[in-house]
């Protein structure tokens, strides 16, 4: 998934590692815990070895771009190759079970604007099935074992069930939009309707308490 995200971002413009990490965290906030220098740079080296990206140049590093206890040297800029663009097109067209899990779905959804309609619909429908299965599992736990759970564990299970129900509603709306050829409505930034209503679904990995 990180491979897909890096190639997608480098199609927008060449970037050095620090810029990539910032853009990945901004674009894929739901999986930001998985984005670190420890996972980013090995992936960049692997993409280079495969010929999907190349080092374009070096730029001077500013103080804010240098992690603590590291040297202030030039930053290598990475650029996607023609083969890398082909690899991105191949990855973005995939719609298997790995695209239905939380991380896989989050990464693919971030690049839905570059994904064809049929693939978007398959991923959304697969994700809905995944969340419906999760919802039914939670309902089963609550139905069979509620009396054996302490109050906090019970509340956690109810919170998970609520999140599943909200995501299913959100996915059904997206699926309906895709089938009718409509894109999701994006309110103007800063407008009174710019935020989600309290009963609207959160993206994968974001709880209602974390919303601004």
mmCIF file of N, CA, C and O in Angstrom, residues 146-208:
data_model
loop_
_atom_site.group_PDB
_atom_site.id
_atom_site.type_symbol
_atom_site.label_atom_id
_atom_site.label_comp_id
_atom_site.label_asym_id
_atom_site.label_seq_id
_atom_site.Cartn_x
_atom_site.Cartn_y
_atom_site.Cartn_z
ATOM 1 N N UNK A 146 -23.204 -10.126 26.104
ATOM 2 C CA UNK A 146 -23.336 -8.800 26.729
ATOM 3 C C UNK A 146 -23.374 -8.897 28.245
ATOM 4 O O UNK A 146 -22.774 -8.065 28.950
ATOM 5 N N UNK A 147 -24.054 -9.909 28.770
ATOM 6 C CA UNK A 147 -24.183 -10.007 30.231
ATOM 7 C C UNK A 147 -22.866 -10.381 30.909
ATOM 8 O O UNK A 147 -22.701 -10.182 32.115
ATOM 9 N N UNK A 148 -21.901 -10.914 30.146
ATOM 10 C CA UNK A 148 -20.609 -11.304 30.723
ATOM 11 C C UNK A 148 -19.550 -10.219 30.574
ATOM 12 O O UNK A 148 -18.454 -10.359 31.105
ATOM 13 N N UNK A 149 -19.860 -9.160 29.847
ATOM 14 C CA UNK A 149 -18.885 -8.085 29.619
ATOM 15 C C UNK A 149 -19.020 -7.008 30.678
ATOM 16 O O UNK A 149 -20.133 -6.687 31.102
ATOM 17 N N UNK A 150 -17.882 -6.441 31.087
ATOM 18 C CA UNK A 150 -17.960 -5.309 32.007
ATOM 19 C C UNK A 150 -18.431 -4.076 31.244
ATOM 20 O O UNK A 150 -18.477 -4.063 30.001
ATOM 21 N N UNK A 151 -18.780 -3.029 31.958
ATOM 22 C CA UNK A 151 -19.409 -1.855 31.349
ATOM 23 C C UNK A 151 -18.521 -1.217 30.289
ATOM 24 O O UNK A 151 -19.023 -0.769 29.241
ATOM 25 N N UNK A 152 -17.212 -1.181 30.508
ATOM 26 C CA UNK A 152 -16.322 -0.509 29.559
ATOM 27 C C UNK A 152 -16.124 -1.340 28.290
ATOM 28 O O UNK A 152 -16.102 -0.804 27.181
ATOM 29 N N UNK A 153 -15.963 -2.647 28.467
ATOM 30 C CA UNK A 153 -15.843 -3.509 27.289
ATOM 31 C C UNK A 153 -17.121 -3.479 26.472
ATOM 32 O O UNK A 153 -17.091 -3.446 25.231
ATOM 33 N N UNK A 154 -18.250 -3.464 27.158
ATOM 34 C CA UNK A 154 -19.540 -3.397 26.472
ATOM 35 C C UNK A 154 -19.670 -2.095 25.686
ATOM 36 O O UNK A 154 -20.126 -2.086 24.538
ATOM 37 N N UNK A 155 -19.232 -1.000 26.293
ATOM 38 C CA UNK A 155 -19.298 0.291 25.604
ATOM 39 C C UNK A 155 -18.380 0.307 24.391
ATOM 40 O O UNK A 155 -18.720 0.874 23.343
ATOM 41 N N UNK A 156 -17.218 -0.336 24.496
ATOM 42 C CA UNK A 156 -16.297 -0.412 23.360
ATOM 43 C C UNK A 156 -16.924 -1.191 22.216
ATOM 44 O O UNK A 156 -16.812 -0.793 21.040
ATOM 45 N N UNK A 157 -17.595 -2.288 22.529
ATOM 46 C CA UNK A 157 -18.256 -3.073 21.491
ATOM 47 C C UNK A 157 -19.378 -2.269 20.831
ATOM 48 O O UNK A 157 -19.551 -2.306 19.608
ATOM 49 N N UNK A 158 -20.124 -1.535 21.629
ATOM 50 C CA UNK A 158 -21.189 -0.699 21.072
ATOM 51 C C UNK A 158 -20.631 0.412 20.199
ATOM 52 O O UNK A 158 -21.217 0.764 19.162
ATOM 53 N N UNK A 159 -19.499 0.966 20.610
ATOM 54 C CA UNK A 159 -18.854 2.010 19.803
ATOM 55 C C UNK A 159 -18.427 1.443 18.452
ATOM 56 O O UNK A 159 -18.616 2.073 17.409
ATOM 57 N N UNK A 160 -17.858 0.232 18.466
ATOM 58 C CA UNK A 160 -17.458 -0.400 17.210
ATOM 59 C C UNK A 160 -18.645 -0.685 16.314
ATOM 60 O O UNK A 160 -18.577 -0.495 15.096
ATOM 61 N N UNK A 161 -19.744 -1.126 16.912
ATOM 62 C CA UNK A 161 -20.948 -1.392 16.135
ATOM 63 C C UNK A 161 -21.498 -0.110 15.526
ATOM 64 O O UNK A 161 -21.893 -0.079 14.351
ATOM 65 N N UNK A 162 -21.499 0.961 16.300
ATOM 66 C CA UNK A 162 -21.974 2.255 15.798
ATOM 67 C C UNK A 162 -21.114 2.725 14.628
ATOM 68 O O UNK A 162 -21.629 3.215 13.620
ATOM 69 N N UNK A 163 -19.791 2.558 14.743
ATOM 70 C CA UNK A 163 -18.890 2.969 13.663
ATOM 71 C C UNK A 163 -19.152 2.160 12.401
ATOM 72 O O UNK A 163 -19.146 2.694 11.289
ATOM 73 N N UNK A 164 -19.403 0.852 12.554
ATOM 74 C CA UNK A 164 -19.696 0.010 11.389
ATOM 75 C C UNK A 164 -20.989 0.440 10.713
ATOM 76 O O UNK A 164 -21.063 0.520 9.476
ATOM 77 N N UNK A 165 -22.020 0.696 11.504
ATOM 78 C CA UNK A 165 -23.303 1.091 10.928
ATOM 79 C C UNK A 165 -23.185 2.408 10.179
ATOM 80 O O UNK A 165 -23.762 2.583 9.099
ATOM 81 N N UNK A 166 -22.413 3.350 10.730
ATOM 82 C CA UNK A 166 -22.237 4.633 10.052
ATOM 83 C C UNK A 166 -21.429 4.474 8.770
ATOM 84 O O UNK A 166 -21.726 5.117 7.760
ATOM 85 N N UNK A 167 -20.407 3.605 8.794
ATOM 86 C CA UNK A 167 -19.610 3.427 7.578
ATOM 87 C C UNK A 167 -20.414 2.729 6.489
ATOM 88 O O UNK A 167 -20.273 3.054 5.306
ATOM 89 N N UNK A 168 -21.272 1.776 6.862
ATOM 90 C CA UNK A 168 -22.110 1.117 5.865
ATOM 91 C C UNK A 168 -23.012 2.138 5.185
ATOM 92 O O UNK A 168 -23.183 2.131 3.954
ATOM 93 N N UNK A 169 -23.605 3.048 5.965
ATOM 94 C CA UNK A 169 -24.458 4.080 5.366
ATOM 95 C C UNK A 169 -23.653 4.970 4.420
ATOM 96 O O UNK A 169 -24.124 5.335 3.339
ATOM 97 N N UNK A 170 -22.451 5.329 4.839
ATOM 98 C CA UNK A 170 -21.573 6.164 4.005
ATOM 99 C C UNK A 170 -21.227 5.446 2.704
ATOM 100 O O UNK A 170 -21.292 6.031 1.619
ATOM 101 N N UNK A 171 -20.878 4.159 2.803
ATOM 102 C CA UNK A 171 -20.527 3.378 1.616
ATOM 103 C C UNK A 171 -21.723 3.223 0.683
ATOM 104 O O UNK A 171 -21.575 3.299 -0.541
ATOM 105 N N UNK A 172 -22.895 3.008 1.234
ATOM 106 C CA UNK A 172 -24.081 2.882 0.394
ATOM 107 C C UNK A 172 -24.357 4.171 -0.370
ATOM 108 O O UNK A 172 -24.768 4.142 -1.540
ATOM 109 N N UNK A 173 -24.112 5.307 0.264
ATOM 110 C CA UNK A 173 -24.277 6.586 -0.437
ATOM 111 C C UNK A 173 -23.265 6.727 -1.560
ATOM 112 O O UNK A 173 -23.608 7.161 -2.670
ATOM 113 N N UNK A 174 -22.009 6.353 -1.296
ATOM 114 C CA UNK A 174 -20.975 6.427 -2.333
ATOM 115 C C UNK A 174 -21.290 5.477 -3.487
ATOM 116 O O UNK A 174 -21.097 5.827 -4.660
ATOM 117 N N UNK A 175 -21.742 4.280 -3.165
ATOM 118 C CA UNK A 175 -22.082 3.309 -4.206
ATOM 119 C C UNK A 175 -23.226 3.829 -5.071
ATOM 120 O O UNK A 175 -23.201 3.721 -6.304
ATOM 121 N N UNK A 176 -24.229 4.416 -4.437
ATOM 122 C CA UNK A 176 -25.340 4.992 -5.196
ATOM 123 C C UNK A 176 -24.856 6.105 -6.112
ATOM 124 O O UNK A 176 -25.287 6.225 -7.267
ATOM 125 N N UNK A 177 -23.940 6.937 -5.621
ATOM 126 C CA UNK A 177 -23.370 8.005 -6.446
ATOM 127 C C UNK A 177 -22.623 7.443 -7.645
ATOM 128 O O UNK A 177 -22.750 7.937 -8.769
ATOM 129 N N UNK A 178 -21.813 6.391 -7.407
ATOM 130 C CA UNK A 178 -21.046 5.790 -8.497
ATOM 131 C C UNK A 178 -21.970 5.205 -9.564
ATOM 132 O O UNK A 178 -21.738 5.372 -10.765
ATOM 133 N N UNK A 179 -23.024 4.543 -9.127
ATOM 134 C CA UNK A 179 -23.938 3.919 -10.090
ATOM 135 C C UNK A 179 -24.699 4.954 -10.906
ATOM 136 O O UNK A 179 -25.080 4.690 -12.051
ATOM 137 N N UNK A 180 -24.908 6.127 -10.315
ATOM 138 C CA UNK A 180 -25.630 7.182 -11.038
ATOM 139 C C UNK A 180 -24.687 8.134 -11.762
ATOM 140 O O UNK A 180 -25.130 9.052 -12.444
ATOM 141 N N UNK A 181 -23.368 7.913 -11.589
ATOM 142 C CA UNK A 181 -22.395 8.762 -12.265
ATOM 143 C C UNK A 181 -22.122 10.083 -11.577
ATOM 144 O O UNK A 181 -21.525 10.980 -12.170
ATOM 145 N N UNK A 182 -22.530 10.212 -10.292
ATOM 146 C CA UNK A 182 -22.300 11.455 -9.559
ATOM 147 C C UNK A 182 -21.071 11.328 -8.685
ATOM 148 O O UNK A 182 -20.804 10.274 -8.097
ATOM 149 N N UNK A 183 -20.307 12.415 -8.565
ATOM 150 C CA UNK A 183 -19.171 12.462 -7.655
ATOM 151 C C UNK A 183 -19.660 12.907 -6.283
ATOM 152 O O UNK A 183 -20.688 13.579 -6.173
ATOM 153 N N UNK A 184 -18.943 12.552 -5.206
ATOM 154 C CA UNK A 184 -19.345 13.015 -3.871
ATOM 155 C C UNK A 184 -19.367 14.536 -3.815
ATOM 156 O O UNK A 184 -18.547 15.213 -4.433
ATOM 157 N N UNK A 185 -20.320 15.076 -3.087
ATOM 158 C CA UNK A 185 -20.432 16.525 -2.933
ATOM 159 C C UNK A 185 -19.430 17.004 -1.901
ATOM 160 O O UNK A 185 -19.355 16.473 -0.792
ATOM 161 N N UNK A 186 -18.637 18.016 -2.266
ATOM 162 C CA UNK A 186 -17.646 18.584 -1.360
ATOM 163 C C UNK A 186 -18.053 20.011 -1.036
ATOM 164 O O UNK A 186 -17.992 20.888 -1.907
ATOM 165 N N UNK A 187 -18.493 20.308 0.208
ATOM 166 C CA UNK A 187 -18.883 21.678 0.554
ATOM 167 C C UNK A 187 -17.691 22.612 0.448
ATOM 168 O O UNK A 187 -16.538 22.195 0.639
ATOM 169 N N UNK A 188 -17.915 23.906 0.129
ATOM 170 C CA UNK A 188 -16.815 24.867 0.079
ATOM 171 C C UNK A 188 -16.086 24.942 1.407
ATOM 172 O O UNK A 188 -16.704 24.871 2.469
ATOM 173 N N UNK A 189 -14.768 25.076 1.358
ATOM 174 C CA UNK A 189 -13.972 25.174 2.573
ATOM 175 C C UNK A 189 -14.389 26.401 3.364
ATOM 176 O O UNK A 189 -14.493 27.504 2.826
ATOM 177 N N UNK A 190 -14.604 26.192 4.660
ATOM 178 C CA UNK A 190 -14.955 27.311 5.520
ATOM 179 C C UNK A 190 -16.426 27.635 5.548
ATOM 180 O O UNK A 190 -16.857 28.537 6.268
ATOM 181 N N UNK A 191 -17.240 26.922 4.745
ATOM 182 C CA UNK A 191 -18.672 27.196 4.736
ATOM 183 C C UNK A 191 -19.319 26.557 5.940
ATOM 184 O O UNK A 191 -18.757 25.684 6.598
ATOM 185 N N UNK A 192 -20.552 26.963 6.212
ATOM 186 C CA UNK A 192 -21.252 26.430 7.376
ATOM 187 C C UNK A 192 -21.471 24.941 7.256
ATOM 188 O O UNK A 192 -21.566 24.230 8.240
ATOM 189 N N UNK A 193 -21.546 24.439 6.020
ATOM 190 C CA UNK A 193 -21.757 22.998 5.814
ATOM 191 C C UNK A 193 -20.482 22.248 5.574
ATOM 192 O O UNK A 193 -20.511 21.134 5.104
ATOM 193 N N UNK A 194 -19.320 22.857 5.882
ATOM 194 C CA UNK A 194 -18.052 22.230 5.568
ATOM 195 C C UNK A 194 -17.722 21.023 6.405
ATOM 196 O O UNK A 194 -16.913 20.210 6.026
ATOM 197 N N UNK A 195 -18.308 20.887 7.586
ATOM 198 C CA UNK A 195 -18.024 19.741 8.430
ATOM 199 C C UNK A 195 -19.075 18.675 8.272
ATOM 200 O O UNK A 195 -20.134 18.893 7.717
ATOM 201 N N UNK A 196 -18.816 17.486 8.806
ATOM 202 C CA UNK A 196 -19.798 16.421 8.766
ATOM 203 C C UNK A 196 -20.816 16.612 9.871
ATOM 204 O O UNK A 196 -20.521 17.131 10.928
ATOM 205 N N UNK A 197 -22.032 16.163 9.618
ATOM 206 C CA UNK A 197 -23.027 16.130 10.677
ATOM 207 C C UNK A 197 -22.643 15.039 11.663
ATOM 208 O O UNK A 197 -21.921 14.099 11.351
ATOM 209 N N UNK A 198 -23.189 15.123 12.893
ATOM 210 C CA UNK A 198 -22.836 14.170 13.937
ATOM 211 C C UNK A 198 -23.177 12.742 13.567
ATOM 212 O O UNK A 198 -22.555 11.813 14.044
ATOM 213 N N UNK A 199 -24.219 12.540 12.731
ATOM 214 C CA UNK A 199 -24.606 11.177 12.393
ATOM 215 C C UNK A 199 -24.004 10.706 11.082
ATOM 216 O O UNK A 199 -24.374 9.686 10.557
ATOM 217 N N UNK A 200 -23.071 11.466 10.535
ATOM 218 C CA UNK A 200 -22.433 11.060 9.281
ATOM 219 C C UNK A 200 -21.275 10.135 9.573
ATOM 220 O O UNK A 200 -20.694 10.157 10.657
ATOM 221 N N UNK A 201 -20.888 9.296 8.612
ATOM 222 C CA UNK A 201 -19.835 8.319 8.858
ATOM 223 C C UNK A 201 -18.458 8.947 8.832
ATOM 224 O O UNK A 201 -18.213 9.926 8.159
ATOM 225 N N UNK A 202 -17.541 8.358 9.598
ATOM 226 C CA UNK A 202 -16.150 8.779 9.592
ATOM 227 C C UNK A 202 -15.375 7.938 8.611
ATOM 228 O O UNK A 202 -15.694 6.780 8.394
ATOM 229 N N UNK A 203 -14.320 8.488 7.992
ATOM 230 C CA UNK A 203 -13.457 7.659 7.159
ATOM 231 C C UNK A 203 -12.809 6.570 7.993
ATOM 232 O O UNK A 203 -12.721 6.687 9.209
ATOM 233 N N UNK A 204 -12.317 5.477 7.368
ATOM 234 C CA UNK A 204 -11.684 4.395 8.109
ATOM 235 C C UNK A 204 -10.558 4.908 8.982
ATOM 236 O O UNK A 204 -9.713 5.682 8.532
ATOM 237 N N UNK A 205 -10.516 4.490 10.241
ATOM 238 C CA UNK A 205 -9.447 4.868 11.135
ATOM 239 C C UNK A 205 -9.702 6.125 11.918
ATOM 240 O O UNK A 205 -8.914 6.493 12.786
ATOM 241 N N UNK A 206 -10.798 6.841 11.635
ATOM 242 C CA UNK A 206 -11.083 8.080 12.353
ATOM 243 C C UNK A 206 -12.328 7.910 13.185
ATOM 244 O O UNK A 206 -13.369 7.496 12.697
ATOM 245 N N UNK A 207 -12.235 8.180 14.482
ATOM 246 C CA UNK A 207 -13.398 8.077 15.345
ATOM 247 C C UNK A 207 -14.124 9.408 15.389
ATOM 248 O O UNK A 207 -13.565 10.440 15.044
ATOM 249 N N UNK A 208 -15.355 9.407 15.856
ATOM 250 C CA UNK A 208 -16.121 10.636 15.913
ATOM 251 C C UNK A 208 -15.474 11.630 16.870
ATOM 252 O O UNK A 208 -15.534 12.837 16.681
#
